Short mmCIF file of C-alpha atoms and ligand atoms in Angstrom, two decimals:
data_model
loop_
_atom_site.label_atom_id
_atom_site.label_comp_id
_atom_site.label_asym_id
_atom_site.label_seq_id
_atom_site.Cartn_x
_atom_site.Cartn_y
_atom_site.Cartn_z
CA UNK X 1 -35.01 23.26 -1.85
CA UNK X 2 -35.21 21.41 -5.00
CA UNK X 3 -36.78 17.51 -4.34
CA UNK X 4 -35.77 16.66 -8.17
CA UNK X 5 -32.98 13.91 -9.21
CA UNK X 6 -29.26 14.70 -8.73
CA UNK X 7 -27.45 14.11 -11.97
CA UNK X 8 -24.33 12.23 -11.81
CA UNK X 9 -21.53 11.68 -14.69
CA UNK X 10 -18.63 9.35 -14.28
CA UNK X 11 -15.55 10.10 -16.26
CA UNK X 12 -13.81 7.07 -15.53
CA UNK X 13 -15.15 3.24 -15.22
CA UNK X 14 -11.95 1.62 -14.36
CA UNK X 15 -10.44 0.60 -10.59
CA UNK X 16 -12.06 3.52 -8.52
CA UNK X 17 -15.00 4.19 -11.56
CA UNK X 18 -16.37 0.91 -11.66
CA UNK X 19 -16.54 1.05 -8.04
CA UNK X 20 -18.76 4.18 -7.94
CA UNK X 21 -20.87 3.09 -10.11
CA UNK X 22 -21.64 -0.28 -7.89
CA UNK X 23 -21.77 1.75 -4.72
CA UNK X 24 -24.43 3.83 -6.76
CA UNK X 25 -26.75 1.55 -7.13
CA UNK X 26 -25.89 -1.22 -4.36
CA UNK X 27 -26.21 1.94 -2.00
CA UNK X 28 -29.02 3.65 -3.85
CA UNK X 29 -31.79 4.12 -1.21
CA UNK X 30 -29.45 5.36 1.43
CA UNK X 31 -27.98 7.51 -0.78
CA UNK X 32 -31.18 8.82 -1.33
CA UNK X 33 -32.55 9.11 1.87
CA UNK X 34 -28.93 10.84 2.93
CA UNK X 35 -29.57 13.54 0.24
CA UNK X 36 -32.96 13.49 0.01
CA UNK X 37 -32.99 13.14 -3.95
CA UNK X 38 -31.99 10.16 -5.94
CA UNK X 39 -28.67 10.04 -7.01
CA UNK X 40 -28.91 8.81 -11.08
CA UNK X 41 -25.95 8.19 -13.02
CA UNK X 42 -26.17 9.06 -16.53
CA UNK X 43 -23.31 8.45 -18.67
CA UNK X 44 -19.64 6.68 -17.91
CA UNK X 45 -17.24 8.35 -20.25
CA UNK X 46 -14.24 5.38 -20.67
CA UNK X 47 -11.78 5.03 -23.45
CA UNK X 48 -12.90 1.43 -24.80
CA UNK X 49 -16.97 1.16 -24.52
CA UNK X 50 -16.20 -2.81 -25.84
CA UNK X 51 -14.78 -3.64 -22.63
CA UNK X 52 -17.04 -5.83 -20.46
CA UNK X 53 -17.97 -3.50 -17.21
CA UNK X 54 -20.29 -5.52 -14.90
CA UNK X 55 -22.87 -3.03 -13.27
CA UNK X 56 -22.53 -0.54 -15.48
CA UNK X 57 -25.25 -0.30 -18.18
CA UNK X 58 -23.92 -0.19 -21.49
CA UNK X 59 -26.19 2.58 -22.91
CA UNK X 60 -24.45 4.68 -20.20
CA UNK X 61 -21.23 3.82 -21.92
CA UNK X 62 -19.24 6.48 -24.00
CA UNK X 63 -15.89 7.12 -25.43
CA UNK X 64 -16.36 11.19 -25.34
CA UNK X 65 -16.43 12.23 -22.25
CA UNK X 66 -16.29 16.26 -24.04
CA UNK X 67 -19.96 15.58 -24.58
CA UNK X 68 -21.14 14.55 -21.29
CA UNK X 69 -19.32 17.37 -19.50
CA UNK X 70 -21.11 19.70 -21.71
CA UNK X 71 -24.76 18.45 -20.96
CA UNK X 72 -26.85 20.22 -19.91
CA UNK X 73 -28.26 18.22 -17.66
CA UNK X 74 -25.54 16.85 -15.31
CA UNK X 75 -25.60 17.93 -12.05
CA UNK X 76 -22.16 16.18 -10.56
CA UNK X 77 -19.41 15.46 -12.33
CA UNK X 78 -17.21 12.92 -11.12
CA UNK X 79 -13.58 12.19 -12.65
CA UNK X 80 -11.56 9.34 -11.86
CA UNK X 81 -10.03 8.82 -14.99
CA UNK X 82 -6.88 10.48 -14.09
CA UNK X 83 -4.20 12.46 -15.91
CA UNK X 84 -3.65 16.00 -16.46
CA UNK X 85 -4.68 16.26 -20.33
CA UNK X 86 -7.55 16.44 -21.03
CA UNK X 87 -8.86 16.27 -17.91
CA UNK X 88 -7.86 19.62 -16.70
CA UNK X 89 -9.86 20.84 -19.93
CA UNK X 90 -12.77 18.28 -19.39
CA UNK X 91 -12.99 19.77 -15.43
CA UNK X 92 -13.14 23.29 -16.78
CA UNK X 93 -15.96 22.97 -19.27
CA UNK X 94 -17.69 20.86 -16.37
CA UNK X 95 -17.17 23.41 -13.80
CA UNK X 96 -18.13 26.20 -16.38
CA UNK X 97 -21.16 24.56 -17.34
CA UNK X 98 -22.16 24.64 -13.86
CA UNK X 99 -21.33 20.82 -12.61
CA UNK X 100 -19.59 20.15 -9.47
CA UNK X 101 -16.82 18.32 -9.59
CA UNK X 102 -15.84 15.74 -7.57
CA UNK X 103 -12.07 14.52 -8.17
CA UNK X 104 -9.51 11.73 -6.90
CA UNK X 105 -7.00 13.04 -9.11
CA UNK X 106 -3.69 14.54 -7.09
CA UNK X 107 -1.64 14.49 -9.98
CA UNK X 108 -3.88 17.28 -11.86
CA UNK X 109 -4.82 19.43 -8.04
CA UNK X 110 -1.22 19.63 -7.17
CA UNK X 111 -0.31 21.21 -10.58
CA UNK X 112 -3.50 22.88 -11.44
CA UNK X 113 -5.44 22.84 -8.36
CA UNK X 114 -5.64 26.68 -7.84
CA UNK X 115 -7.05 27.27 -11.40
CA UNK X 116 -9.56 24.39 -11.07
CA UNK X 117 -10.89 26.36 -7.68
CA UNK X 118 -11.08 29.57 -8.73
CA UNK X 119 -13.85 28.29 -11.89
CA UNK X 120 -15.59 26.74 -9.06
CA UNK X 121 -15.78 29.67 -6.98
CA UNK X 122 -16.47 31.96 -10.13
CA UNK X 123 -19.20 30.04 -10.98
CA UNK X 124 -20.70 28.76 -7.44
CA UNK X 125 -20.47 25.06 -7.57
CA UNK X 126 -17.80 22.99 -5.62
CA UNK X 127 -14.74 20.94 -6.13
CA UNK X 128 -14.20 18.47 -3.96
CA UNK X 129 -11.13 15.44 -3.71
CA UNK X 130 -11.41 13.77 -0.58
CA UNK X 131 -10.24 10.72 -2.14
CA UNK X 132 -7.56 12.47 -3.59
CA UNK X 133 -5.50 11.89 -0.38
CA UNK X 134 -5.14 8.55 1.62
CA UNK X 135 -7.91 6.90 -0.06
CA UNK X 136 -10.51 6.05 2.24
CA UNK X 137 -9.58 7.98 5.16
CA UNK X 138 -11.83 11.29 6.35
CA UNK X 139 -8.38 13.85 6.08
CA UNK X 140 -8.84 16.61 4.48
CA UNK X 141 -12.29 17.92 5.19
CA UNK X 142 -10.87 17.61 9.02
CA UNK X 143 -7.87 19.82 8.02
CA UNK X 144 -10.51 22.50 5.86
CA UNK X 145 -13.42 21.90 8.57
CA UNK X 146 -12.74 20.56 11.32
CA UNK X 147 -9.57 22.22 11.77
CA UNK X 148 -10.01 25.34 10.53
CA UNK X 149 -10.11 26.87 14.04
CA UNK X 150 -6.56 25.66 14.91
CA UNK X 151 -2.99 26.27 13.76
CA UNK X 152 -1.46 23.03 11.85
CA UNK X 153 2.18 23.24 12.88
CA UNK X 154 2.98 19.88 10.81
CA UNK X 155 1.64 17.36 9.05
CA UNK X 156 3.48 13.89 8.77
CA UNK X 157 2.73 10.46 6.98
CA UNK X 158 2.41 7.37 4.91
CA UNK X 159 0.58 8.63 1.92
CA UNK X 160 1.14 6.60 -0.89
CA UNK X 161 -0.56 2.54 -0.30
CA UNK X 162 1.80 1.23 -3.15
CA UNK X 163 5.09 1.80 -1.91
CA UNK X 164 4.10 1.13 1.48
CA UNK X 165 2.91 -2.30 0.17
CA UNK X 166 6.31 -2.89 -1.31
CA UNK X 167 8.47 -1.82 1.63
CA UNK X 168 6.12 -4.10 4.16
CA UNK X 169 6.87 -7.08 1.83
CA UNK X 170 10.52 -6.43 1.79
CA UNK X 171 10.29 -5.91 5.27
CA UNK X 172 8.29 -8.42 6.37
CA UNK X 173 9.21 -11.27 3.81
CA UNK X 174 12.79 -10.02 2.31
CA UNK X 175 10.14 -10.29 -0.85
CA UNK X 176 11.81 -8.82 -4.13
CA UNK X 177 10.73 -5.46 -5.49
CA UNK X 178 9.60 -5.87 -8.70
CA UNK X 179 7.72 -8.67 -7.95
CA UNK X 180 5.58 -6.97 -5.08
CA UNK X 181 5.35 -4.13 -7.22
CA UNK X 182 3.41 -6.22 -10.16
CA UNK X 183 1.50 -7.57 -7.01
CA UNK X 184 0.44 -3.76 -5.93
CA UNK X 185 -0.39 -3.07 -9.02
CA UNK X 186 -2.54 -6.50 -9.82
CA UNK X 187 -4.60 -5.08 -6.28
CA UNK X 188 -5.14 -1.81 -7.52
CA UNK X 189 -3.11 0.04 -5.71
CA UNK X 190 -0.68 1.69 -8.15
CA UNK X 191 -1.16 4.52 -10.49
CA UNK X 192 -1.66 4.29 -14.38
CA UNK X 193 2.04 4.54 -14.88
CA UNK X 194 3.70 2.79 -11.00
CA UNK X 195 6.64 5.16 -11.70
CA UNK X 196 4.52 7.86 -10.34
CA UNK X 197 4.14 5.61 -6.88
CA UNK X 198 8.08 4.64 -6.58
CA UNK X 199 9.68 7.58 -7.60
CA UNK X 200 7.29 9.58 -5.11
CA UNK X 201 6.00 11.63 -7.31
CA UNK X 202 2.17 10.36 -6.35
CA UNK X 203 3.27 11.21 -2.45
CA UNK X 204 4.75 14.61 -3.33
CA UNK X 205 1.21 15.41 -5.39
CA UNK X 206 -0.48 14.50 -1.85
CA UNK X 207 2.10 16.44 0.15
CA UNK X 208 1.40 19.40 -1.61
CA UNK X 209 -2.40 19.35 -1.25
CA UNK X 210 -1.86 18.64 2.25
CA UNK X 211 0.38 21.39 2.65
CA UNK X 212 -2.30 24.11 1.07
CA UNK X 213 -5.02 22.85 3.18
CA UNK X 214 -3.11 22.27 6.38
CA UNK X 215 -0.97 26.13 5.89
CA UNK X 216 -3.47 27.81 3.66
CA UNK X 217 -1.13 28.70 1.77
CA UNK X 218 -0.52 28.05 -2.01
CA UNK X 219 1.80 24.76 -2.25
CA UNK X 220 2.01 22.98 -5.55
CA UNK X 221 4.19 19.80 -6.75
CA UNK X 222 7.59 22.00 -8.11
CA UNK X 223 7.43 23.24 -4.49
CA UNK X 224 7.45 19.57 -2.55
CA UNK X 225 11.54 17.95 -2.52
CA UNK X 226 11.03 14.68 -3.62
CA UNK X 227 12.90 11.16 -3.63
CA UNK X 228 11.19 7.94 -3.64
CA UNK X 229 11.87 4.16 -2.63
CA UNK X 230 13.31 2.80 -6.48
CA UNK X 231 16.76 3.00 -4.65
CA UNK X 232 16.12 1.22 -1.08
CA UNK X 233 17.78 -2.39 -1.02
CA UNK X 234 16.74 -5.26 0.63
CA UNK X 235 20.11 -4.27 2.40
CA UNK X 236 18.83 -1.02 3.78
CA UNK X 237 15.91 -2.44 4.99
CA UNK X 238 17.49 -5.43 6.34
CA UNK X 239 20.49 -2.74 7.93
CA UNK X 240 17.36 -0.73 9.39
CA UNK X 241 15.92 -3.54 10.72
CA UNK X 242 19.08 -4.44 12.73
CA UNK X 243 19.21 -1.09 14.49
CA UNK X 244 15.00 -1.61 15.45
CA UNK X 245 14.10 0.69 12.97
CA UNK X 246 11.87 0.04 9.68
CA UNK X 247 11.99 2.31 6.49
CA UNK X 248 8.84 4.17 5.26
CA UNK X 249 8.18 6.77 2.40
CA UNK X 250 7.27 9.80 4.58
CA UNK X 251 5.29 13.00 3.68
CA UNK X 252 6.03 16.04 5.61
CA UNK X 253 4.95 19.25 6.01
CA UNK X 254 5.99 21.67 8.54
CA UNK X 255 6.19 25.41 9.32
CA UNK X 256 9.57 27.29 9.17
CA UNK X 257 10.79 29.62 12.28
CA UNK X 258 10.95 32.51 8.90
CA UNK X 259 7.10 32.01 7.65
CA UNK X 260 7.96 29.17 5.33
CA UNK X 261 6.99 25.84 4.30
CA UNK X 262 8.80 23.25 3.40
CA UNK X 263 7.71 20.00 2.13
CA UNK X 264 9.18 17.22 1.51
CA UNK X 265 8.21 12.95 0.37
CA UNK X 266 11.32 10.88 0.87
CA UNK X 267 12.12 7.31 2.57
CA UNK X 268 13.08 7.38 6.37
CA UNK X 269 13.94 5.17 8.86
CA UNK X 270 10.83 5.31 11.54
CA UNK X 271 11.95 3.59 14.95
CA UNK X 272 9.67 -0.02 15.40
CA UNK X 273 8.10 1.75 18.45
CA UNK X 274 6.60 4.78 16.89
CA UNK X 275 2.90 4.23 15.43
CA UNK X 276 3.68 4.68 11.76
CA UNK X 277 6.01 1.55 12.07
CA UNK X 278 3.02 -0.64 12.36
CA UNK X 279 1.35 0.96 9.04
CA UNK X 280 1.60 -2.16 7.24
CA UNK X 281 0.59 -2.75 3.75
CA UNK X 282 -1.26 -0.68 1.40
CA UNK X 283 -2.76 1.43 4.46
CA UNK X 284 -1.69 5.03 5.17
CA UNK X 285 -1.70 7.31 8.44
CA UNK X 286 -1.14 10.59 8.53
CA UNK X 287 0.00 12.77 11.92
CA UNK X 288 -1.49 16.30 12.20
CA UNK X 289 0.05 19.10 14.75
CA UNK X 290 -1.89 21.63 15.65
CA UNK X 291 -1.35 24.20 18.33
CA UNK X 292 -4.36 24.01 20.67
CA UNK X 293 -5.66 20.46 18.99
CA UNK X 294 -2.31 18.54 19.94
CA UNK X 295 -1.29 15.61 17.69
CA UNK X 296 -3.65 13.53 16.00
CA UNK X 297 -3.11 10.91 13.62
CA UNK X 298 -5.72 9.72 11.24
CA UNK X 299 -5.42 5.86 9.71
CA UNK X 300 -6.87 3.38 7.41
CA UNK X 301 -6.97 1.90 3.84
CA UNK X 302 -5.17 3.95 1.22
CA UNK X 303 -5.36 2.67 -1.94
CA UNK X 304 -7.52 0.24 -3.48
CA UNK X 305 -10.85 0.56 -5.85
CA UNK X 306 -13.76 0.18 -3.00
CA UNK X 307 -12.14 2.01 -0.36
CA UNK X 308 -11.30 5.25 -2.71
CA UNK X 309 -14.70 5.32 -3.51
CA UNK X 310 -16.12 5.49 -0.29
CA UNK X 311 -14.41 8.66 -0.12
CA UNK X 312 -16.02 9.71 -3.40
CA UNK X 313 -19.15 8.93 -2.42
CA UNK X 314 -18.86 11.01 0.90
CA UNK X 315 -18.28 14.20 -1.46
CA UNK X 316 -20.99 13.46 -3.66
CA UNK X 317 -23.50 13.39 -0.87
CA UNK X 318 -21.86 16.94 0.50
CA UNK X 319 -22.14 17.99 -3.26
CA UNK X 320 -25.17 16.66 -3.85
CA UNK X 321 -27.05 18.30 -0.64
CA UNK X 322 -25.09 21.70 -1.39
CA UNK X 323 -27.00 21.52 -4.51
CA UNK X 324 -30.25 20.94 -3.20
CA UNK X 325 -29.94 23.78 -0.92
CA UNK X 326 -28.59 26.26 -3.46
CA UNK X 327 -25.18 26.50 -1.90
CA UNK X 328 -22.13 27.74 -3.21
CA UNK X 329 -18.68 26.66 -3.51
CA UNK X 330 -16.25 28.03 -1.06
CA UNK X 331 -13.38 29.84 -2.48
CA UNK X 332 -10.01 27.94 -1.69
CA UNK X 333 -8.52 29.51 1.58
CA UNK X 334 -4.46 30.56 0.69
CA UNK X 335 -4.97 33.87 2.38
CA UNK X 336 -1.79 32.66 4.88
CA UNK X 337 0.70 33.22 2.02
CA UNK X 338 3.13 31.43 3.46
CA UNK X 339 6.28 30.78 1.44
CA UNK X 340 7.33 27.33 0.55
CA UNK X 341 11.01 26.99 1.25
CA UNK X 342 14.10 24.86 -0.22
CA UNK X 343 14.49 21.18 2.06
CA UNK X 344 18.05 22.72 2.94
CA UNK X 345 16.17 24.44 5.51
CA UNK X 346 14.17 20.79 7.18
CA UNK X 347 15.26 19.45 10.38
CA UNK X 348 15.54 16.03 11.26
CA UNK X 349 17.58 13.41 12.11
CA UNK X 350 20.26 11.20 10.07
CA UNK X 351 22.24 8.13 9.78
CA UNK X 352 25.39 8.14 7.93
CA UNK X 353 27.16 4.67 6.84
CA UNK X 354 30.72 5.57 5.83
CA UNK X 355 33.44 2.94 4.90
CA UNK X 356 36.92 4.13 5.81
CA UNK X 357 40.28 3.24 6.47
CA UNK X 358 40.90 2.01 9.56
CA UNK X 359 43.95 3.86 11.05
CA UNK X 360 44.55 5.96 13.89
CA UNK X 361 43.01 9.32 13.99
CA UNK X 362 40.35 8.20 11.72
CA UNK X 363 37.72 8.53 14.16
CA UNK X 364 38.69 12.31 15.35
CA UNK X 365 38.88 13.11 11.30
CA UNK X 366 35.10 11.84 10.70
CA UNK X 367 33.88 13.43 13.73
CA UNK X 368 35.70 17.10 13.06
CA UNK X 369 33.92 16.89 9.86
CA UNK X 370 30.86 16.65 11.28
CA UNK X 371 31.60 18.96 13.69
CA UNK X 372 32.70 21.57 11.37
CA UNK X 373 29.07 21.48 9.80
CA UNK X 374 27.13 22.30 12.79
CA UNK X 375 26.18 18.56 13.11
CA UNK X 376 26.30 17.12 15.99
CA UNK X 377 27.05 13.38 16.74
CA UNK X 378 24.76 10.94 19.00
CA UNK X 379 26.35 7.56 18.51
CA UNK X 380 29.16 5.82 16.56
CA UNK X 381 29.37 2.04 15.87
CA UNK X 382 32.44 0.94 14.31
CA UNK X 383 32.49 -2.85 12.68
CA UNK X 384 36.33 -3.67 11.75
CA UNK X 385 37.30 -5.80 8.85
CA UNK X 386 41.28 -6.80 10.25
CA UNK X 387 42.05 -8.18 6.99
CA UNK X 388 41.12 -5.90 4.45
CA UNK X 389 42.10 -2.62 6.88
CA UNK X 390 38.74 -1.36 6.57
CA UNK X 391 36.05 -0.29 8.89
CA UNK X 392 32.51 0.69 8.42
CA UNK X 393 31.33 3.33 10.54
CA UNK X 394 27.45 3.48 11.23
CA UNK X 395 27.17 7.55 12.71
CA UNK X 396 23.69 8.51 13.90
CA UNK X 397 23.15 12.31 14.58
CA UNK X 398 21.27 14.72 16.38
CA UNK X 399 18.53 17.07 14.61
CA UNK X 400 20.61 18.86 11.57
CA UNK X 401 19.36 21.00 8.88
CA UNK X 402 19.36 19.30 5.40
CA UNK X 403 21.79 21.64 4.16
CA UNK X 404 24.58 21.47 6.84
CA UNK X 405 24.09 17.55 6.28
CA UNK X 406 24.28 17.82 2.77
CA UNK X 407 28.11 20.25 3.40
CA UNK X 408 29.15 17.58 5.72
CA UNK X 409 28.37 14.54 3.30
CA UNK X 410 30.19 16.33 0.69
CA UNK X 411 33.25 17.38 2.83
CA UNK X 412 33.49 13.75 4.13
CA UNK X 413 33.55 11.92 0.15
CA UNK X 414 36.65 14.74 -0.12
CA UNK X 415 38.43 13.17 2.88
CA UNK X 416 41.28 10.39 1.84
CA UNK X 417 40.44 8.18 4.66
CA UNK X 418 36.58 7.68 3.32
CA UNK X 419 36.50 5.16 0.94
CA UNK X 420 32.81 5.50 0.39
CA UNK X 421 29.85 7.77 1.73
CA UNK X 422 27.83 4.36 1.65
CA UNK X 423 24.45 5.29 2.72
CA UNK X 424 22.49 8.37 4.35
CA UNK X 425 19.21 8.02 5.87
CA UNK X 426 16.70 10.07 7.42
CA UNK X 427 15.37 9.61 11.02
CA UNK X 428 12.18 10.30 11.78
CA UNK X 429 9.60 10.22 14.77
CA UNK X 430 10.54 9.85 18.69
CA UNK X 431 12.03 6.44 19.89
P1 NAP K 1 -7.94 3.24 -13.99
O1 NAP K 1 -7.97 2.15 -13.26
O2 NAP K 1 -6.72 3.10 -15.52
O3 NAP K 1 -8.86 3.64 -14.57
C1 NAP K 1 -8.96 5.23 -14.97
C2 NAP K 1 -10.48 5.02 -16.21
O4 NAP K 1 -10.84 5.92 -16.71
C3 NAP K 1 -10.36 3.86 -17.32
O5 NAP K 1 -12.41 3.49 -17.16
C4 NAP K 1 -10.32 4.32 -18.53
O6 NAP K 1 -11.12 4.01 -19.49
C5 NAP K 1 -10.60 6.05 -18.37
N1 NAP K 1 -10.08 6.89 -19.70
C6 NAP K 1 -8.65 7.21 -19.01
N2 NAP K 1 -8.50 8.10 -19.84
C7 NAP K 1 -9.33 8.07 -20.56
C8 NAP K 1 -10.20 9.15 -21.77
N3 NAP K 1 -9.16 9.88 -21.81
N4 NAP K 1 -11.23 8.95 -22.25
C9 NAP K 1 -11.81 8.41 -21.52
N5 NAP K 1 -11.80 7.99 -20.51
C10 NAP K 1 -10.64 7.34 -20.37
O7 NAP K 1 -7.45 4.59 -12.82
P2 NAP K 1 -8.00 3.81 -11.35
O8 NAP K 1 -7.22 3.36 -10.43
O9 NAP K 1 -9.49 3.95 -11.04
O10 NAP K 1 -7.61 6.11 -11.04
C11 NAP K 1 -8.44 6.45 -11.47
C12 NAP K 1 -7.81 8.03 -10.62
O11 NAP K 1 -8.45 7.99 -9.14
C13 NAP K 1 -6.38 8.68 -11.04
O12 NAP K 1 -6.48 9.58 -10.99
C14 NAP K 1 -5.91 8.05 -9.90
O13 NAP K 1 -4.52 8.77 -9.36
C15 NAP K 1 -7.11 8.33 -8.63
N6 NAP K 1 -6.95 7.39 -7.58
C16 NAP K 1 -6.95 5.94 -7.76
C17 NAP K 1 -6.65 4.87 -6.51
C18 NAP K 1 -6.74 3.60 -6.44
O14 NAP K 1 -6.47 2.96 -5.32
N7 NAP K 1 -6.87 3.16 -7.69
C19 NAP K 1 -7.10 6.09 -5.36
C20 NAP K 1 -6.98 7.04 -5.06
C21 NAP K 1 -6.74 8.00 -6.13
P3 NAP K 1 -10.89 2.07 -19.87
O15 NAP K 1 -11.60 1.68 -18.66
O16 NAP K 1 -11.44 1.92 -21.07
O17 NAP K 1 -9.41 2.04 -20.05
N1 HSE K 2 -1.36 4.82 -6.16
C1 HSE K 2 -2.03 5.20 -5.08
C2 HSE K 2 -1.29 4.72 -3.64
C3 HSE K 2 -3.43 5.44 -5.23
O1 HSE K 2 -0.75 3.21 -4.19
O2 HSE K 2 -1.59 5.14 -2.90
C4 HSE K 2 -4.41 5.92 -3.85
O3 HSE K 2 -3.89 7.39 -4.12
#
């Protein structure tokens, strides 16, 4: 085993990268003791070398990331700059050049993870990405290693800190959506383009990574059904509260009965009594249900520079130990080959809000419409407005497939007695 220095290069010195650089200095002695050799930061690639970056020696800065990944003396490249290009090419060059790679880049992994894994395997180096999903929470390693002997059935959770922060502030303070989003950006939770957060793309990328690991099958971003929170209004949040629910952006990946996987991201109502309801601010929580282990919950800080840097450092220590031991990278485990299925095959419960004409026989027509499409009604609440002659119906269903529910909603829209299908919301979690 070599006792020489392990040389580390950083691609990116922003929210996460600056904290990785700081921890490499502040925790140098502990890291050395844990790895068995010192970790030396030898380069930091950024866009603007003239920006003040306290704690990063200016002689390490460069605006040429390709020169960094081509260096022969770099053992581990830490990628925290984000984006697909040129990042993908940079990491391919680094891996082919014999460096192990640590990345927090879920967008890249969810589209090009398989190709990067293949290059890492061919070159006998590690590709680790604990920070890419749920920030500081140790989740990917437990899925890949601790649960390697079990059979995961379902993964469900809150994996985007920005949207959870926004929904929490809307629920608890009636806060304005745009103001809270700006606050989440200031706090370093949001992506460079926060559309990725609010439209659910960031959570969908994480869901694809989780599904791939949980089910030993290839799941990419395009396999994930994705709806964000931009259409969730304060009225929706308040209506959910009146019913004893809170709205959360959930990521769900589950096996289907026909050897498939459905992976979806969307807002859903969660009962206040459910543990996910109390996951506030930028915290994340993920439930994993495995055949032998049963249900498990992983909870912690899901975003922010320092928490994310913690996960990066954990990977860094593992990769550095492997290099010292001469251990080679593992192939990606996608042997099971479960097929991604359309969201129509997913099954969950729903609330449907209807604005209907208030006259005899309306409830019967509505109920028939649900029954005709195999969707069973659990409860109905009617609020009548005598003056307008209209009624608001709140219908809660038992579990039904997304396809059947969608067909029901289409048929409801065609009924003369339905003025409007005002809202449809999924319900997850036992009450
Ligand atoms: P950030 O604050 O925007 O930092 C990006 C860094 O990369 C900056 O230092 C930037 O340089 C540099 N950079 C960008 N493009 C570059 C290029 N073409 N060449 C050289 N340098 C370049 O982003 P961040 O929040 O740290 O996130 C970085 C990555 O971590 C992303 O993949 C993100 O999804 C992931 N992540 C973030 C969090 C979080 O909470 N923030 C959590 C988990 C994962 P300048 O400083 O000169 O602009
Ligand atoms: N923008 C991401 C979030 C960062 O808000 O969760 C953590 O991956």
